[in-house]
Amino acid sequence: MSDQCIFCKIANGMIPSATLYEDEEFRVILDLNPAARGHALILPKEHAANIYELSEHAASEVFVLAKKMAAKMTDALHCDGFNILQNNGEVAGQTVFHFHMHLIPRYESDQVSIGWKPGETTQEELNDLVKLIRGE
Ligand code: AMP
Ligand code: ZN
């Protein structure tokens, strides 16, 4: 746990939060600046700044928990859809540097915008990227 990290303090109960769920490894809290009603965050109790630092164990558990929370929240909130996302690095929109997964209930009339302008590519670029990323 990092003394400087607000999400470490929240996850470990040193700062109070609106907690929806807690177990030995995770705390799920309501976001204080919600994108939509019921916007929540899954916080691992162990500090990892981002997905690169996250242990494989936590990585494998976090999506199982996200699935359970999505089902429970959808039942309770009667939302029409659901986004699950997480940001790594400032350029990707990360503002708190303790790994967290966003659980965002979506409603027909909400004002949430998550998106990008679809780009273009070529078969050559796809082939190059496959080689590059596969390390061939
Ligand atoms: P990100 O931009 O992916 O790093 O997301 C950080 C999220 O944490 C934002 O949605 C903030 O509204 C939320 N947030 C920041 N501080 C707190 C806090 N003390 N309690 C609850 N949510 C917070
Ligand atoms: Zn932390």
mmCIF file of C-alpha atoms in Angstrom, residues 49 62 70 73 79 88 90 92 102 112:
data_model
loop_
_atom_site.group_PDB
_atom_site.id
_atom_site.type_symbol
_atom_site.label_atom_id
_atom_site.label_comp_id
_atom_site.label_asym_id
_atom_site.label_seq_id
_atom_site.Cartn_x
_atom_site.Cartn_y
_atom_site.Cartn_z
ATOM 1 C CA ALA A 49 -0.549 1.923 -10.701
ATOM 2 C CA VAL A 62 -11.204 -8.382 -11.369
ATOM 3 C CA ALA A 70 -22.755 -5.687 -13.546
ATOM 4 C CA MET A 73 -26.259 -3.313 -10.490
ATOM 5 C CA CYS A 79 -30.180 0.309 -16.579
ATOM 6 C CA ASN A 88 -3.892 3.319 -18.292
ATOM 7 C CA GLU A 90 -2.576 10.075 -18.730
ATOM 8 C CA ALA A 92 -5.572 7.285 -22.089
ATOM 9 C CA HIS A 102 -15.076 1.619 -14.152
ATOM 10 C CA VAL A 112 -22.272 9.660 -21.386
#
